[in-house]
Coordinates of C-alpha atoms in Angstrom, one line a residue:
M1 CA -13.1 -4.2 4.2
Q2 CA -16.9 -4.9 5.6
P3 CA -17.7 -8.2 6.4
T4 CA -20.1 -10.5 4.0
A5 CA -23.2 -11.0 5.5
S6 CA -23.8 -14.6 6.0
I7 CA -26.8 -16.5 4.9
S8 CA -27.9 -17.4 9.1
H9 CA -27.6 -12.6 9.4
Y10 CA -31.0 -13.4 7.0
G11 CA -32.6 -16.7 8.6
P12 CA -35.9 -14.7 9.5
Y13 CA -36.6 -12.9 6.4
L14 CA -36.3 -16.5 4.3
W15 CA -38.5 -18.0 6.8
Y16 CA -41.3 -15.1 5.4
A17 CA -40.9 -15.5 2.6
A18 CA -40.7 -18.8 2.2
G19 CA -44.3 -18.2 4.3
L20 CA -45.3 -15.8 1.6
L21 CA -44.8 -18.4 -1.3
L22 CA -46.1 -21.3 0.9
T23 CA -49.6 -18.9 1.2
L24 CA -50.2 -18.3 -1.7
C25 CA -50.1 -21.1 -2.8
L26 CA -51.9 -22.4 -0.2
G27 CA -54.2 -19.6 -1.0
A28 CA -54.7 -20.4 -4.0
W29 CA -55.7 -23.9 -3.9
F30 CA -58.0 -23.6 -0.9
T31 CA -59.8 -19.9 -1.6
P32 CA -62.1 -19.2 -4.2
R33 CA -61.2 -17.9 -7.4
A34 CA -62.6 -15.0 -7.0
W35 CA -60.7 -13.5 -4.4
W36 CA -57.6 -13.9 -7.1
R37 CA -59.2 -11.2 -9.1
R38 CA -58.7 -7.8 -8.7
P39 CA -57.3 -7.1 -5.4
N40 CA -59.3 -6.8 -2.2
A41 CA -59.2 -6.8 1.2
R42 CA -60.1 -10.3 2.3
A43 CA -56.9 -11.1 -1.0
L44 CA -54.9 -8.8 0.5
A45 CA -55.8 -10.3 4.6
V46 CA -55.3 -13.9 3.6
L47 CA -51.5 -13.1 2.1
V48 CA -50.2 -10.8 4.8
G49 CA -52.4 -13.1 7.7
G50 CA -50.8 -16.5 5.8
T51 CA -47.9 -15.0 5.4
A52 CA -46.8 -14.4 9.4
L53 CA -48.7 -17.4 10.3
V54 CA -46.4 -19.6 8.4
G55 CA -44.0 -17.8 8.3
A56 CA -43.5 -18.2 12.4
L57 CA -43.4 -21.3 12.2
L58 CA -41.3 -21.9 10.0
Q59 CA -39.5 -20.2 11.8
G60 CA -39.9 -21.8 15.0
L61 CA -40.1 -25.5 13.6
F62 CA -36.7 -25.3 11.9
G63 CA -34.4 -22.5 12.7
A64 CA -31.3 -22.5 14.6
P65 CA -32.0 -22.6 18.5
A66 CA -32.2 -19.1 20.4
G67 CA -28.9 -20.7 22.5
V68 CA -27.3 -20.8 19.2
Q69 CA -28.8 -17.7 17.7
A70 CA -27.1 -15.4 20.8
A71 CA -24.0 -17.5 20.5
A72 CA -23.2 -16.0 16.4
H73 CA -20.8 -13.8 16.7
H74 CA -22.6 -10.2 15.1
G75 CA -19.2 -8.0 14.9
N76 CA -20.2 -6.5 18.3
T77 CA -20.6 -9.1 20.3
P78 CA -17.5 -10.9 22.0
L79 CA -16.1 -14.2 21.5
A80 CA -14.7 -15.5 24.1
G81 CA -11.2 -16.3 23.4
E82 CA -11.3 -12.8 21.1
R83 CA -8.6 -10.9 20.3
Y84 CA -8.2 -7.0 20.5
R85 CA -6.1 -3.9 20.3
V86 CA -6.9 -1.2 22.3
R87 CA -7.3 2.0 20.2
D88 CA -6.7 4.9 23.1
D89 CA -5.8 3.9 26.9
L90 CA -8.4 2.4 28.0
N91 CA -9.0 2.4 31.7
L92 CA -9.5 -1.7 32.8
R93 CA -12.3 -1.0 35.4
A94 CA -13.2 -3.6 38.2
A95 CA -16.9 -3.5 37.6
V96 CA -19.0 -2.3 34.8
G97 CA -19.7 1.6 34.7
V98 CA -16.7 4.5 35.0
N99 CA -17.9 5.1 38.6
A100 CA -16.2 1.6 39.0
A101 CA -12.5 1.2 40.6
R102 CA -10.1 1.5 38.3
L103 CA -7.4 -1.6 37.8
A104 CA -4.8 -0.1 35.4
V105 CA -4.4 1.4 32.3
V106 CA -4.4 -0.4 29.1
P107 CA -1.9 1.1 26.8
A108 CA -3.1 2.1 23.5
G109 CA -2.0 -0.4 20.8
T110 CA -2.5 -3.6 23.5
E111 CA -3.7 -6.7 22.9
V112 CA -6.5 -7.6 25.0
I113 CA -8.4 -10.6 24.8
A114 CA -12.3 -11.4 26.3
T115 CA -14.2 -14.2 28.1
G116 CA -17.0 -13.1 26.4
R117 CA -18.7 -11.5 29.3
R118 CA -20.6 -7.7 28.2
Q119 CA -23.4 -5.9 29.8
G120 CA -24.6 -3.3 26.8
D121 CA -21.0 -1.6 25.8
W122 CA -19.0 -3.2 28.7
W123 CA -17.3 -6.1 27.9
Q124 CA -15.1 -8.5 29.9
L125 CA -10.9 -8.7 29.2
S126 CA -8.4 -9.7 30.1
V127 CA -4.5 -8.9 29.4
E128 CA -0.8 -9.2 30.5
L129 CA -0.2 -6.4 32.1
D130 CA 3.9 -5.8 33.2
G131 CA 4.3 -9.4 33.5
Q132 CA 1.0 -10.2 34.5
R133 CA -2.6 -11.2 33.7
Q134 CA -6.1 -8.9 34.9
Q135 CA -9.3 -9.1 34.0
G136 CA -12.0 -6.3 34.4
W137 CA -14.5 -4.4 32.3
A138 CA -13.9 -2.0 30.0
S139 CA -15.0 0.3 27.3
S140 CA -15.9 -2.0 23.8
L141 CA -15.6 1.3 22.2
W142 CA -11.9 2.1 22.4
L143 CA -11.5 -1.7 20.7
R144 CA -10.7 -2.3 17.7
Q145 CA -9.9 -6.4 15.9
R146 CA -6.6 -7.6 15.7
H147 CA -5.8 -6.5 11.5
E148 CA -7.8 -3.1 12.1
G149 CA -5.4 0.0 12.7
H150 CA -6.0 2.2 14.9

């Protein structure tokens, strides 16, 4: 079952759509009527330029701050405290990369917790193994959300 996209996912497109509508209104009000009687390069330039400028202005003024957008969860971004299941046996490493020292092997099916730190496809994870909590880095390609099957 695919998650439905939230309205924030379409945010930039909505600002530029509003920019297009505002450009049409302003263009009709402030430009000569002859420009709009038949398609021409000036009318196209007004629409494209106005949509880009007004859309960017609206997004800058009313869009979510950059920090809020970066913190939004998009399925491939780990949220601190979110739990995942390991698909196959997984190497927990001391640092990012396959050449980093291996701290432990996390068995398939084990539940891990994302710390929220990420470098590309590598996520920092916390896991309890043999009664001890360990933290390290692992490839997110081997993780599944808890409700997903293996």
